[in-house]
Structures are given as structure tokens and as C-alpha cells.
Amino acid sequence: MKKILDEITEVVSKAFKECGYDEKYGKVTVSNRPDLCEFQCNGAMACAKEAHKAPFMIADEIKAVLDKEAMFETVDSVKPGFLNIKMADVYMANYMKTMLTEEHFGVENAKNPRTIVIDYGGANVAKPLHVGHLRPAIIGESIKRILRYTGNTVYGDVHLGDWGLQIGLIITELKRRKPELPYFDESFTGEYPSEPPFTLADLEEIYPAASAESKKNAEYKKEALEITNELQNGHRAYTAILKHILTLSHADLKKNYGNLNVIFDLWKGESDAQPYIPDMIEDMKKRGIAEESDGALIVKVAKDDDKREIPPCIIQKSDGAALYATTDLGTIIMRREEQNPDAIIYVVDKRQELHFVQVFRTTRKAGLVRDDVELTHIGFGTMNGKDGKPFKTRDGGVMRLENMISDIADEMYKKITENHTVDPEEAKKTAKIVGLAALKYGDLSNQASKDYVFDMDRFTSFEGNTGPYLLYSIVRIKSILAKYAETGKNAADYEVLAPKNKSEKELMLALANFQGMIENAAEEYAPHKVCAYIYELANKFNHFYHETKIMSEEDEKVQGSYIRMLELTKGVMETCIDLLGFEAPERM
Ligand code: ARG
């Protein structure tokens, strides 16, 4: 269905035309003075110069035309030349009716649907997920859902770190500890065991031990680098060990991301880029795109008009090893071959901005994808503790993500059980759902690029701009709808009527902004816009709820209309939280 703003703009533009002005002046926006009007048009001001007329005279003319339109309750011409618009009640009721019948509440599919890959996991295998992995996961997941909702084909790719020195280190340590394994017997030609020679817990212990050792032992580090290089050149035994690491890590990561409601379509890693790398490098060398520098291979990507220095992109180290940029470039080729996307969006820490500038420029220079393929890095800020420094555990360590999730669920459990008696089992389940919402909403409601403070008390509060407040509002609607159902009446028998009071009209206006908001959030990859919207909607609903007797309303038709409004509100709110990646419990 048409967005409400478009529908109004169309009518106002027609009026401008009818009065002999350019219709472009008919652009309407949501009012920034809701105390005065609902929508406004400032076109008369912009048009005055060209028309050699005072703006208020133009506004008066337009008003006279618009006064004939049934869609408006009032159109005021206000000096020096504003048009202040209020919508007719019947128009709003009809708009609600249509929203209720349309798929996606009237949100239309993108005019040019695209195929999009979102790269938003970035966890490293053999290392537990920690709080640093929280932001990419939840921001990326939400962007994926928003883009899908608006009709695009979207692939979420976890793009695991599984190819660098970290794997070489693990193999080195394993070799030291268990030299008797067939993987380390150069003469071994048989099949390697199908069972991994370690557990996940072993890996989580082996990696930090190896990393620490390599920092103080040059010999060890050298061996790890050699092993990494051999692995990257296809060493059979090391590849078999990597496979074991991946099998264990994938299972564990799937579980942990799953607990966050984060679901990837592709479980690729840096290692999957390997098959594309040798040819890519050969080709870049041949065409003179890459050049040698101190034994390494680099691509110069600086431009004359750069405001800061952009160093060359190093695509091969002097020892022949691939680097972070190399695997990202190989991955772009892989995606071109496999998904052939129109856009690749990277949700990665903003501190990696330079890396992406280098990778994107190299991609363009080498023509790895069509020129019209969008490459975007959405750089997110840091989650800080209350001290303004990157969030740490109480003893200063890096917090495991699962601990953070359970801490917040524990806090929610306390709050839920504080004031009333609830079945502990149910309360536990509810606390998990609400806790996740608290965490995700606390994050997503900030513009992604900004740093923010993780504030447990604020995030878990039932009041204010928080996840629990939103869920509480949804649960409130669910409970009214359940009560209504108990009366044996069926809301489907009733229609939305003209609003009975100001709060109901405001609720209608907020609902009518849904389509425009979603379109905007999709265009700007901006989950925080969904957050701002749903918070406003929840406020409008709660206001309406406090002003209106719903269950005691005696006029069946009026009551039925209220219930339809609640159904619509619930539908839109549930859609919004689903796009943010969380859900509401039945009760709380
Ligand atoms: N594994 C990387 C890290 O820990 C993040 C990967 C982000 N994605 C990418 N395509 N570079 O920093």
C-alpha cells in the first residue's frame, strides 16, 4: 500500500500544480510540532521566490484547494507560509483497515530487490565467543532481517577466522604435546582418524597457552609460522587437523550464536577463500596491479585526493603467506562465484576501517566484482563499561559471551520474581527471553557507529527506553486480547472505526508511519530507527490504554474496533522486535 506520506504528498502536490506552481513544492513531512499539527508542508516558502509572491499568499491558495479534500480534517495556512495538516478521522480508520489486511502491514517490497551478502560473525575458531562478538552478531542479524523483510535475497555469512597464525599455533602446541599422533609422522600415508585428537575444552586451553609461548619463545613462533605457511599450501595432515578444529568449533558456535537468536545461512571461513587466492595473486601480478616491495606483494591504493595516508594493501608476505586482506579479497571472488551478490555488507568493528578501505580499493582496482556491486563497511563502536573503557569482567578479563547472557538473565529473574509469586520454571524461561531483549535492545537502540555503555540496571528496567518495557507492552496487549477472546466475541467481526479520542488517533498515526520507517531503516541499514519507532509506538499504545476503557466498553462495535487496533499494534510491534532479533514471552 502507499505510504501515508506519499499519499498526502501526492494530494498536496496536485494542489500546487492546480494553482500554477511546480508540484515539487508539495512535499509533506511528519510534523515537528505535534502540538500544532500532524503533518506539514513548507513548500510555499520554497516556492515564493520563484513565484514572486509572499509565501503566505501561496499557502492560502493551496489551503483553499486542500479544504475540498475529504482526507484532511483541517489544513491551516500559518504565517509566514506554513501548511499545517491534520488528517480526517475516517481516513485514518480506513488506513488502519487496509494495514490489517495487507501482507507485511502494507510494507512494499523494494523496487529493485537485491542479492546481498552480510558478513557479520567474525568469530575465531578455537576461541570462545566473548563480548567483542556481541555487536557484530546482533547488529548484523537485525540488518539481515530488515533487508529480507523488504524483499531482498540476503545471505548471512559468519566468516570465521580460521586461517591465520592462530591455527598454526594450535598445531604447533599439539605437536609438542602429542608428537606420537599420525599427523606428525611425515611417513604416514593412511587415512587420518575421523575423531578429533582433542576436545573443545582442550582447544580453548591450547590456544592461549600456544599464544603465550610464542610471545616469549622465538623458536616456537618460527615453527608456528612455518606450520601456518604449510597449512596454507595444502599440507595434508595440517588440513586434517584444521577440519577437526572446524567441526568442534562450528557445533559450539552454532549453539552460542543460536542462544542469541543469531542464525547464519553460510558457515564459511577465511580458509574457504584459499582456493581462489593463488590465481588471484598470479593475475594481479600479471596485470601489474600488485607489485613487489621488500619481497612482499602490495597493491598501491592511495589516491591523490586522500586526506590521510592510505598505505598499500599487502596481499602476500615475503614468506608467501596470505594475510587478512588476502583472505578478504579471495572471499569476495568466492562470493561473486557463489552468490553473485549486488552488495556485500561487512558489519565489523570500526577500528578495522582502514583495512576495508584497502580491501575495497584493491577490489575495484583489480575489478574483482562488477563496478555496480556495493561494498559497504558498517563500522560499529565499542561496548564500554560504566568507567567508559571497553567492557571487562570484574577482574579485568575479557568476558565470555555466554556468561554475559546468563548474568543478564539472572538479573531479569530477580526482577521478575521480586514483586510477585511466579512458577520458578516459567520465570526462568521468561527471564531468558526478556534478558536477551534487554541486551539486544540496549545495543541496537544506539546508532551502530557510536560507542555505548553497557548498563545492566538501565537495560533490564521495565521503564524507559528498554527492551523489557517494549515486551511488557506487548504482553499487556496479549493479555487484553486473551480476555476479549474469553468473552466469546470475535474481533474479526468488527471493523476499525474513527478514533474515539486523541490518544487513539495518535496511535493510528504512529502505526501509519510503519511503512516509511521500515523503508528508511532498510535504506540506511539502521536498526536503531526500528528501535526509536517501536519505543514511540509503545508509548502511544500505553497512553491509549490508560485513556480508554476497553474491556468495560458496552458498545460492541466500539469495543471490537479497539480490539482490532490492539491486534494491529501487536502485529506491528511483534514484527519490529522480530526484525531486531528477539521475541516476547506470553506473560511476564
Ligand atoms: N575475524 C575477524 C576479527 O576477529 C573479523 C572478521 C570480519 N570480517 C571480515 N570479512 N573481515 O577481527
Coordinates of C-alpha atoms and ligand atoms in Angstrom, one line a residue:
M1 CA 0.0 0.0 0.0
K2 CA 1.1 3.6 -0.5
K3 CA 2.9 5.2 2.4
I4 CA 0.8 7.7 4.2
L5 CA 3.4 10.5 3.5
D6 CA 3.3 9.6 -0.2
E7 CA -0.4 9.7 -0.3
I8 CA -0.6 13.1 1.3
T9 CA 2.3 14.5 -0.7
E10 CA 0.5 13.4 -3.9
V11 CA -2.6 15.4 -3.0
V12 CA -0.7 18.4 -1.9
S13 CA 1.5 18.3 -5.0
K14 CA -1.6 18.2 -7.1
A15 CA -2.9 21.3 -5.3
F16 CA 0.4 23.2 -6.1
K17 CA 0.1 22.2 -9.7
E18 CA -3.6 23.3 -9.8
C19 CA -2.6 26.7 -8.5
G20 CA 0.1 27.1 -11.2
Y21 CA 3.2 26.1 -9.2
D22 CA 5.7 23.4 -9.6
E23 CA 4.4 20.2 -8.0
K24 CA 7.7 19.5 -6.4
Y25 CA 6.8 22.0 -3.7
G26 CA 4.1 19.7 -2.4
K27 CA 6.5 17.6 -0.3
V28 CA 4.9 16.7 3.1
T29 CA 6.7 15.6 6.2
V30 CA 5.7 14.4 9.6
S31 CA 5.1 17.5 11.8
N32 CA 8.0 18.6 14.0
R33 CA 5.4 20.4 16.1
P34 CA 2.9 17.6 17.0
D35 CA 1.2 20.1 19.3
L36 CA 0.1 22.1 16.3
C37 CA -0.5 19.5 13.6
E38 CA 0.2 16.0 12.3
F39 CA 1.9 16.7 9.0
Q40 CA 3.3 19.8 7.5
C41 CA 4.3 21.2 4.1
N42 CA 6.8 24.1 3.8
G43 CA 6.7 24.2 0.0
A44 CA 5.1 27.7 -0.1
M45 CA 8.2 29.2 1.5
A46 CA 10.5 27.5 -1.0
C47 CA 8.3 28.4 -3.9
A48 CA 7.8 32.1 -3.0
K49 CA 11.0 33.4 -4.7
E50 CA 10.3 31.7 -8.0
A51 CA 6.6 32.9 -7.9
H52 CA 7.4 36.5 -6.8
K53 CA 4.7 36.2 -4.2
A54 CA 4.6 36.3 -0.4
P55 CA 4.7 32.7 0.9
F56 CA 1.5 33.1 3.0
M57 CA -0.4 34.1 -0.1
I58 CA 0.7 30.9 -1.8
A59 CA -0.1 28.9 1.3
D60 CA -3.6 30.4 1.4
E61 CA -4.2 29.4 -2.2
I62 CA -3.1 25.8 -1.5
K63 CA -5.2 25.7 1.6
A64 CA -8.3 26.7 -0.3
V65 CA -7.8 23.8 -2.7
L66 CA -7.0 21.3 0.0
D67 CA -10.1 22.3 2.1
K68 CA -12.1 20.4 -0.5
E69 CA -10.2 17.1 0.2
A70 CA -12.1 14.7 2.5
M71 CA -8.8 13.2 3.6
F72 CA -8.0 16.2 5.8
E73 CA -9.7 17.3 8.9
T74 CA -8.0 20.7 8.7
V75 CA -5.4 22.4 6.7
D76 CA -4.2 25.6 8.2
S77 CA -2.2 28.3 6.4
V78 CA 0.1 29.8 9.1
K79 CA 2.3 32.8 8.5
P80 CA 4.9 33.2 7.2
G81 CA 3.7 30.4 4.9
F82 CA 3.4 27.0 6.5
L83 CA 0.7 24.5 5.8
N84 CA -0.3 22.6 8.9
I85 CA -2.3 19.5 8.3
K86 CA -4.5 17.3 10.4
M87 CA -5.9 14.1 9.0
A88 CA -9.6 13.2 8.9
D89 CA -10.6 10.5 11.4
V90 CA -12.3 8.4 8.8
Y91 CA -9.2 8.5 6.6
M92 CA -7.1 7.2 9.5
A93 CA -9.6 4.4 10.3
N94 CA -9.5 3.3 6.6
Y95 CA -5.8 3.4 6.6
M96 CA -5.7 1.1 9.6
K97 CA -8.2 -1.2 7.9
T98 CA -6.0 -1.6 4.9
M99 CA -2.9 -2.2 7.0
L100 CA -4.7 -5.0 8.8
T101 CA -5.5 -6.8 5.5
E102 CA -2.2 -6.2 3.7
E103 CA 0.8 -8.5 3.9
H104 CA 3.6 -7.0 6.0
F105 CA 1.1 -4.4 7.1
G106 CA 1.5 -2.7 3.8
V107 CA 5.2 -2.5 3.5
E108 CA 6.1 -3.0 -0.1
N109 CA 9.0 -4.9 -1.5
A110 CA 12.0 -3.0 -2.6
K111 CA 11.5 -1.7 -6.1
N112 CA 14.8 -3.3 -7.2
P113 CA 15.3 -6.3 -4.9
R114 CA 18.9 -7.2 -4.5
T115 CA 21.0 -10.2 -3.6
I116 CA 23.0 -9.2 -0.5
V117 CA 25.7 -11.0 1.5
I118 CA 26.1 -9.7 5.0
D119 CA 29.4 -10.6 6.7
Y120 CA 28.8 -10.3 10.4
G121 CA 30.1 -13.1 12.6
G122 CA 33.9 -12.8 12.5
A123 CA 34.4 -15.2 15.5
N124 CA 37.7 -17.0 15.5
V125 CA 37.6 -20.8 15.8
A126 CA 39.0 -22.5 18.8
K127 CA 38.4 -19.4 20.9
P128 CA 35.2 -18.9 22.9
L129 CA 32.8 -16.1 21.9
H130 CA 33.4 -13.0 24.0
V131 CA 31.6 -9.7 24.4
G132 CA 33.5 -8.3 21.4
H133 CA 31.5 -10.7 19.2
L134 CA 28.2 -9.4 20.5
R135 CA 27.8 -6.2 18.5
P136 CA 28.5 -7.7 15.0
A137 CA 26.2 -10.6 15.7
I138 CA 23.2 -8.6 16.8
I139 CA 23.6 -5.7 14.5
G140 CA 24.3 -7.9 11.5
E141 CA 21.4 -10.2 12.3
S142 CA 19.0 -7.3 12.5
I143 CA 20.2 -5.7 9.3
K144 CA 19.8 -9.1 7.6
R145 CA 16.2 -9.4 8.9
I146 CA 15.3 -5.9 7.8
L147 CA 16.7 -6.3 4.3
R148 CA 14.9 -9.6 4.0
Y149 CA 11.6 -8.2 5.2
T150 CA 11.8 -5.6 2.4
G151 CA 12.1 -8.2 -0.3
N152 CA 15.8 -8.7 -0.8
T153 CA 17.6 -12.1 -1.0
V154 CA 20.0 -12.0 1.9
Y155 CA 22.7 -14.4 2.9
G156 CA 24.3 -14.0 6.4
D157 CA 27.8 -15.3 6.4
V158 CA 29.7 -16.0 9.7
H159 CA 33.1 -15.6 8.0
L160 CA 35.0 -17.3 10.7
G161 CA 38.7 -16.5 11.4
D162 CA 40.1 -20.0 10.7
W163 CA 43.2 -19.4 8.5
G164 CA 45.9 -17.5 10.1
L165 CA 48.6 -17.9 12.7
Q166 CA 46.1 -18.9 15.3
I167 CA 45.7 -22.3 13.6
G168 CA 49.4 -22.7 13.1
L169 CA 49.8 -22.0 16.9
I170 CA 47.3 -24.7 17.8
I171 CA 49.0 -27.3 15.6
T172 CA 52.4 -26.3 17.0
E173 CA 51.3 -26.8 20.5
L174 CA 49.6 -30.1 19.7
K175 CA 52.8 -31.3 18.0
R176 CA 54.7 -30.5 21.2
R177 CA 52.2 -32.3 23.4
K178 CA 51.4 -35.3 21.3
P179 CA 54.2 -35.9 18.8
E180 CA 53.1 -39.5 18.5
L181 CA 49.9 -38.6 16.6
P182 CA 49.9 -39.8 13.0
Y183 CA 49.5 -36.1 11.8
F184 CA 53.1 -35.5 12.8
D185 CA 54.5 -38.6 11.2
E186 CA 55.9 -37.5 7.8
S187 CA 55.9 -41.1 6.5
F188 CA 52.3 -41.7 7.4
T189 CA 50.2 -42.2 4.2
G190 CA 47.0 -43.7 5.6
E191 CA 43.6 -42.2 6.4
Y192 CA 43.8 -39.8 9.4
P193 CA 41.4 -40.7 12.3
S194 CA 37.9 -39.4 11.9
E195 CA 37.7 -38.5 15.6
P196 CA 39.5 -35.3 16.7
P197 CA 42.5 -35.8 18.9
F198 CA 41.2 -33.1 21.3
T199 CA 38.0 -31.7 22.8
L200 CA 36.7 -28.2 22.5
A201 CA 37.8 -27.6 26.1
D202 CA 41.3 -28.7 25.2
L203 CA 41.3 -26.3 22.3
E204 CA 40.2 -23.4 24.4
E205 CA 43.1 -24.2 26.7
I206 CA 45.7 -25.0 24.0
Y207 CA 45.3 -21.7 22.0
P208 CA 46.1 -19.3 24.8
A209 CA 48.9 -21.5 26.0
A210 CA 50.4 -21.5 22.5
S211 CA 49.9 -17.8 22.0
A212 CA 51.6 -17.0 25.3
E213 CA 54.5 -19.4 24.5
S214 CA 55.0 -17.9 21.0
K215 CA 55.4 -14.4 22.6
K216 CA 58.4 -15.4 24.7
N217 CA 59.9 -18.2 22.6
A218 CA 61.2 -17.1 19.1
E219 CA 61.9 -20.6 18.1
Y220 CA 58.3 -21.6 18.8
K221 CA 56.9 -18.7 16.9
K222 CA 59.1 -19.5 13.9
E223 CA 57.8 -23.1 13.9
A224 CA 54.2 -21.8 14.2
L225 CA 54.7 -19.5 11.2
E226 CA 56.2 -22.4 9.2
I227 CA 53.3 -24.6 10.0
T228 CA 50.8 -21.9 9.1
N229 CA 52.5 -21.5 5.8
E230 CA 52.5 -25.2 5.1
L231 CA 48.8 -25.3 6.0
Q232 CA 48.1 -22.5 3.6
N233 CA 50.0 -24.5 1.0
G234 CA 47.7 -27.5 1.5
H235 CA 49.7 -29.7 3.9
R236 CA 47.6 -32.9 4.2
A237 CA 48.0 -33.6 7.9
Y238 CA 47.5 -30.0 9.0
T239 CA 44.4 -29.7 6.8
A240 CA 43.0 -32.7 8.6
I241 CA 43.7 -31.1 12.0
L242 CA 42.0 -27.9 10.8
K243 CA 39.0 -29.9 9.8
H244 CA 38.8 -31.3 13.3
I245 CA 39.0 -27.8 14.8
L246 CA 36.3 -26.6 12.5
T247 CA 33.9 -29.5 13.3
L248 CA 34.2 -28.8 17.0
S249 CA 34.1 -25.1 16.7
H250 CA 31.1 -25.0 14.3
A251 CA 29.0 -27.1 16.7
D252 CA 29.8 -24.9 19.6
L253 CA 29.5 -21.6 17.8
K254 CA 26.1 -22.6 16.3
K255 CA 24.9 -23.3 19.8
N256 CA 26.2 -20.0 21.2
Y257 CA 25.0 -17.8 18.3
G258 CA 21.7 -19.7 18.5
N259 CA 21.3 -18.6 22.1
L260 CA 21.5 -15.1 20.8
N261 CA 18.9 -15.8 18.1
V262 CA 21.6 -15.2 15.5
I263 CA 21.3 -17.6 12.6
F264 CA 23.8 -17.7 9.7
D265 CA 23.0 -19.1 6.3
L266 CA 26.6 -19.6 5.4
W267 CA 29.2 -21.1 7.7
K268 CA 32.2 -20.1 5.7
G269 CA 35.5 -19.0 7.0
E270 CA 38.7 -17.4 5.8
S271 CA 40.0 -20.8 4.8
D272 CA 37.3 -21.1 2.2
A273 CA 38.9 -18.3 0.3
Q274 CA 42.1 -20.3 -0.2
P275 CA 41.2 -22.0 -3.5
Y276 CA 40.8 -18.5 -5.1
I277 CA 44.0 -17.0 -3.7
P278 CA 46.8 -18.4 -5.9
D279 CA 45.1 -17.5 -9.2
M280 CA 44.1 -14.1 -7.9
I281 CA 47.6 -13.3 -6.9
E282 CA 49.1 -14.5 -10.2
D283 CA 46.5 -12.5 -12.1
M284 CA 47.2 -9.3 -10.1
K285 CA 50.9 -9.8 -10.7
K286 CA 50.5 -10.3 -14.4
R287 CA 48.3 -7.3 -14.9
G288 CA 50.7 -5.1 -12.8
I289 CA 48.1 -4.4 -10.2
A290 CA 50.2 -6.0 -7.5
E291 CA 53.9 -5.2 -7.2
E292 CA 56.8 -6.4 -5.2
S293 CA 58.1 -4.4 -2.2
D294 CA 60.8 -5.8 0.1
G295 CA 59.8 -9.3 -1.0
A296 CA 56.1 -8.8 -0.2
L297 CA 53.4 -8.2 -2.7
I298 CA 51.5 -5.0 -2.4
V299 CA 48.7 -3.1 -4.1
K300 CA 49.0 0.7 -4.0
V301 CA 45.6 2.1 -3.3
A302 CA 46.4 5.7 -2.3
K303 CA 44.5 8.4 -4.2
D304 CA 45.6 12.0 -4.9
D305 CA 42.8 13.5 -3.0
D306 CA 43.1 11.3 0.1
K307 CA 43.0 13.5 3.2
R308 CA 45.1 11.0 5.1
E309 CA 47.7 8.5 4.2
I310 CA 46.3 5.2 2.9
P311 CA 49.1 2.6 3.0
P312 CA 49.3 -0.1 0.3
C313 CA 47.3 -3.2 0.7
I314 CA 49.7 -6.1 1.4
I315 CA 48.4 -9.3 -0.2
Q316 CA 51.3 -11.6 0.4
K317 CA 54.0 -11.6 3.0
S318 CA 57.6 -12.2 1.9
D319 CA 57.4 -15.8 3.2
G320 CA 54.5 -16.3 0.8
A321 CA 51.8 -16.4 3.5
A322 CA 48.4 -15.0 3.0
L323 CA 47.2 -12.1 5.2
Y324 CA 43.9 -10.9 6.5
A325 CA 43.4 -8.7 3.4
T326 CA 44.2 -11.6 1.1
T327 CA 41.5 -13.8 2.5
D328 CA 39.0 -11.0 2.4
L329 CA 39.9 -10.5 -1.3
G330 CA 39.6 -14.2 -2.1
T331 CA 36.3 -14.3 -0.2
I332 CA 35.0 -11.5 -2.5
I333 CA 35.8 -13.7 -5.5
M334 CA 34.2 -16.7 -3.8
R335 CA 31.0 -14.7 -3.2
R336 CA 31.0 -13.5 -6.7
E337 CA 31.1 -17.1 -7.9
E338 CA 28.7 -18.5 -5.4
Q339 CA 26.0 -15.9 -4.5
N340 CA 26.8 -13.3 -7.2
P341 CA 25.6 -10.5 -4.8
D342 CA 24.7 -6.9 -5.7
A343 CA 26.0 -5.8 -2.4
I344 CA 28.4 -7.1 0.3
I345 CA 27.9 -5.5 3.7
Y346 CA 30.5 -6.0 6.4
V347 CA 29.4 -5.5 10.0
V348 CA 32.8 -5.2 11.6
D349 CA 34.4 -3.1 14.4
K350 CA 35.0 0.4 13.2
R351 CA 38.7 0.1 14.2
Q352 CA 39.1 -2.0 11.1
E353 CA 38.0 0.8 8.8
L354 CA 41.4 1.2 7.1
H355 CA 41.5 -2.5 6.4
F356 CA 38.2 -2.2 4.5
V357 CA 39.3 0.9 2.6
Q358 CA 42.3 -1.0 1.4
V359 CA 40.4 -4.2 0.6
F360 CA 37.6 -2.3 -1.3
R361 CA 40.0 -0.2 -3.2
T362 CA 42.1 -3.2 -4.2
T363 CA 38.8 -4.9 -5.3
R364 CA 38.0 -2.0 -7.5
K365 CA 41.5 -1.7 -8.9
A366 CA 41.6 -5.3 -9.8
G367 CA 38.0 -5.4 -11.0
L368 CA 37.2 -8.4 -8.8
V369 CA 33.4 -7.6 -9.0
R370 CA 31.2 -5.6 -11.3
D371 CA 31.6 -1.8 -10.8
D372 CA 28.0 -1.6 -9.6
V373 CA 28.4 -4.0 -6.7
E374 CA 28.1 -2.2 -3.5
L375 CA 30.8 -2.8 -0.9
T376 CA 30.0 -1.3 2.5
H377 CA 31.7 -1.5 5.9
I378 CA 29.3 -0.7 8.7
G379 CA 31.8 0.0 11.5
F380 CA 30.4 -0.3 14.9
G381 CA 31.7 1.3 18.1
T382 CA 32.8 -0.3 21.3
M383 CA 30.6 -1.5 24.1
N384 CA 32.1 0.2 27.2
G385 CA 31.7 -0.4 30.9
K386 CA 30.4 2.3 33.2
D387 CA 34.0 3.5 33.5
G388 CA 33.9 4.5 29.8
K389 CA 36.5 1.9 29.0
P390 CA 35.9 -1.3 26.9
F391 CA 33.7 -3.6 28.9
K392 CA 35.7 -6.1 31.1
T393 CA 34.8 -8.6 33.7
R394 CA 35.1 -7.6 37.3
D395 CA 38.7 -8.9 37.5
G396 CA 39.6 -7.1 34.3
G397 CA 39.4 -10.1 31.9
V398 CA 37.5 -10.5 28.7
M399 CA 34.0 -11.7 29.4
R400 CA 32.7 -14.8 27.7
L401 CA 29.5 -14.1 25.9
E402 CA 27.7 -16.9 27.5
N403 CA 28.5 -15.5 30.9
M404 CA 27.2 -12.1 30.0
I405 CA 24.0 -13.6 28.6
S406 CA 23.4 -15.6 31.8
D407 CA 24.3 -12.7 34.1
I408 CA 21.6 -10.6 32.4
A409 CA 19.1 -13.5 32.6
D410 CA 19.8 -13.8 36.3
E411 CA 19.2 -10.1 36.8
M412 CA 15.9 -10.4 34.9
Y413 CA 14.9 -13.4 37.0
K414 CA 15.4 -11.3 40.2
K415 CA 13.3 -8.5 38.8
I416 CA 10.5 -10.8 37.6
T417 CA 10.3 -12.7 40.9
E418 CA 10.8 -9.7 43.1
N419 CA 7.2 -8.5 43.4
H420 CA 5.0 -11.4 42.7
T421 CA 5.0 -15.2 43.0
V422 CA 5.6 -17.0 39.8
D423 CA 6.3 -20.5 38.9
P424 CA 10.2 -20.6 39.1
E425 CA 10.5 -22.7 35.9
E426 CA 8.4 -20.3 33.9
A427 CA 10.1 -17.3 35.5
K428 CA 13.4 -18.8 34.4
K429 CA 12.3 -19.2 30.8
T430 CA 10.8 -15.7 30.8
A431 CA 13.9 -14.2 32.3
K432 CA 16.0 -15.7 29.4
I433 CA 13.7 -14.2 26.8
V434 CA 13.4 -10.8 28.4
G435 CA 17.2 -10.8 29.3
L436 CA 18.1 -11.3 25.6
A437 CA 15.7 -8.5 24.6
A438 CA 17.3 -6.2 27.3
L439 CA 20.8 -6.9 25.9
K440 CA 19.9 -6.6 22.3
Y441 CA 17.7 -3.5 22.6
G442 CA 20.3 -1.8 24.8
D443 CA 22.7 -2.3 22.0
L444 CA 20.6 -1.8 18.9
S445 CA 18.9 1.4 20.1
N446 CA 22.2 3.2 19.7
Q447 CA 23.4 4.2 16.3
A448 CA 25.8 1.4 15.4
S449 CA 28.9 3.6 14.8
K450 CA 28.7 5.1 18.3
D451 CA 30.3 3.6 21.5
Y452 CA 27.8 2.9 24.2
V453 CA 27.8 2.0 27.9
F454 CA 26.6 -1.4 29.0
D455 CA 24.4 -0.6 31.9
M456 CA 22.8 -3.6 33.4
D457 CA 20.4 -1.7 35.6
R458 CA 19.1 0.5 32.8
F459 CA 18.9 -2.2 30.2
T460 CA 16.9 -4.5 32.5
S461 CA 14.5 -1.8 33.7
F462 CA 10.8 -2.1 32.9
E463 CA 10.6 1.6 32.5
G464 CA 12.0 3.9 29.9
N465 CA 13.5 3.1 26.5
T466 CA 14.4 -0.5 27.2
G467 CA 13.7 -4.0 25.8
P468 CA 11.7 -5.1 28.9
Y469 CA 9.4 -2.1 28.6
L470 CA 8.6 -3.0 25.0
L471 CA 8.0 -6.6 25.8
Y472 CA 5.8 -5.6 28.8
S473 CA 3.7 -3.5 26.4
I474 CA 3.3 -6.4 24.0
V475 CA 2.4 -8.8 26.9
R476 CA -0.2 -6.3 28.1
I477 CA -1.8 -6.4 24.7
K478 CA -1.7 -10.1 24.6
S479 CA -3.5 -10.3 27.9
I480 CA -6.3 -7.9 26.8
L481 CA -6.7 -10.0 23.7
A482 CA -6.9 -13.2 25.7
K483 CA -9.5 -11.6 28.0
Y484 CA -11.5 -10.5 25.0
A485 CA -11.4 -14.0 23.5
E486 CA -12.8 -15.4 26.7
T487 CA -15.9 -13.3 26.2
G488 CA -16.6 -15.5 23.1
K489 CA -16.6 -12.5 20.8
N490 CA -14.6 -12.5 17.6
A491 CA -12.7 -9.3 16.7
A492 CA -12.8 -10.3 13.0
D493 CA -16.5 -9.5 13.0
Y494 CA -15.7 -5.8 13.7
E495 CA -14.1 -3.0 11.8
V496 CA -11.8 -0.2 12.9
L497 CA -13.9 2.9 13.5
A498 CA -12.9 6.5 13.5
P499 CA -10.8 7.2 16.6
K500 CA -12.7 7.9 19.8
N501 CA -10.2 10.2 21.4
K502 CA -6.9 11.9 20.8
S503 CA -4.8 9.1 22.1
E504 CA -6.4 6.6 19.7
K505 CA -5.7 8.9 16.8
E506 CA -2.1 9.3 17.8
L507 CA -1.8 5.5 18.0
M508 CA -3.2 5.4 14.5
L509 CA -0.7 8.0 13.2
A510 CA 2.2 6.1 14.8
L511 CA 1.0 2.9 13.2
A512 CA 0.7 4.6 9.8
N513 CA 4.3 5.6 9.9
F514 CA 5.4 1.9 9.9
Q515 CA 6.0 1.5 6.2
G516 CA 8.0 4.7 5.8
M517 CA 10.1 3.8 8.9
I518 CA 10.9 0.3 7.6
E519 CA 11.9 1.6 4.2
N520 CA 14.2 4.1 5.7
A521 CA 15.7 1.6 8.1
A522 CA 16.4 -0.7 5.2
E523 CA 17.9 2.0 3.1
E524 CA 20.2 3.2 5.8
Y525 CA 21.0 -0.2 7.3
A526 CA 19.8 1.3 10.6
P527 CA 18.2 -1.0 13.2
H528 CA 18.2 2.0 15.7
K529 CA 15.4 3.5 13.6
V530 CA 13.3 0.5 14.3
C531 CA 14.1 0.9 18.0
A532 CA 13.1 4.6 18.0
Y533 CA 9.9 3.7 16.2
I534 CA 8.8 0.9 18.4
Y535 CA 9.5 2.9 21.6
E536 CA 7.3 5.7 20.3
L537 CA 4.7 3.2 19.3
A538 CA 4.7 1.5 22.7
N539 CA 4.3 5.0 24.3
K540 CA 1.4 5.8 22.1
F541 CA -0.2 2.4 22.9
N542 CA 0.2 2.8 26.6
H543 CA -1.2 6.3 26.5
F544 CA -4.2 4.9 24.6
Y545 CA -4.6 2.1 27.0
H546 CA -4.7 4.4 30.0
E547 CA -7.2 6.7 28.4
T548 CA -9.5 4.1 27.2
K549 CA -11.8 1.6 28.8
I550 CA -11.6 -1.4 26.6
M551 CA -13.0 -4.4 28.4
S552 CA -15.8 -2.4 30.1
E553 CA -16.9 -0.7 26.8
E554 CA -20.5 -1.6 26.3
D555 CA -20.9 -0.7 22.6
E556 CA -19.8 -3.9 21.0
K557 CA -18.7 -2.2 17.8
V558 CA -16.6 0.3 19.6
Q559 CA -15.0 -2.4 21.6
G560 CA -14.4 -4.5 18.5
S561 CA -12.7 -1.6 16.9
Y562 CA -10.4 -1.1 19.9
I563 CA -9.6 -4.8 19.8
R564 CA -8.7 -4.5 16.1
M565 CA -6.4 -1.6 16.9
L566 CA -4.7 -3.7 19.5
E567 CA -4.3 -6.6 17.1
L568 CA -2.7 -4.2 14.6
T569 CA -0.5 -2.7 17.3
K570 CA 0.6 -6.1 18.4
G571 CA 1.3 -7.3 14.9
V572 CA 3.5 -4.2 14.1
M573 CA 5.3 -4.4 17.5
E574 CA 6.0 -8.1 17.1
T575 CA 7.3 -7.5 13.6
C576 CA 9.6 -4.8 14.9
I577 CA 11.1 -7.0 17.6
D578 CA 11.5 -9.8 15.2
L579 CA 13.4 -7.5 12.9
L580 CA 15.5 -6.6 15.9
G581 CA 16.1 -10.3 16.6
F582 CA 14.1 -11.0 19.8
E583 CA 10.7 -12.1 20.9
A584 CA 8.1 -11.5 23.5
P585 CA 7.1 -14.1 26.2
E586 CA 3.4 -15.0 26.8
R587 CA 3.4 -13.5 30.3
M588 CA 5.8 -11.6 32.4
Ligands
ARG1 N1 37.8 -12.5 12.5 C1 38.0 -11.1 12.4 C2 38.5 -10.5 13.7 O1 38.4 -11.1 14.7 C3 36.7 -10.4 11.9 C4 36.3 -10.7 10.6 C5 35.4 -9.7 10.0 N2 35.0 -10.0 8.6 C6 35.8 -9.8 7.6 N3 35.4 -10.1 6.4 N4 37.0 -9.3 7.7 O2 38.9 -9.3 13.7

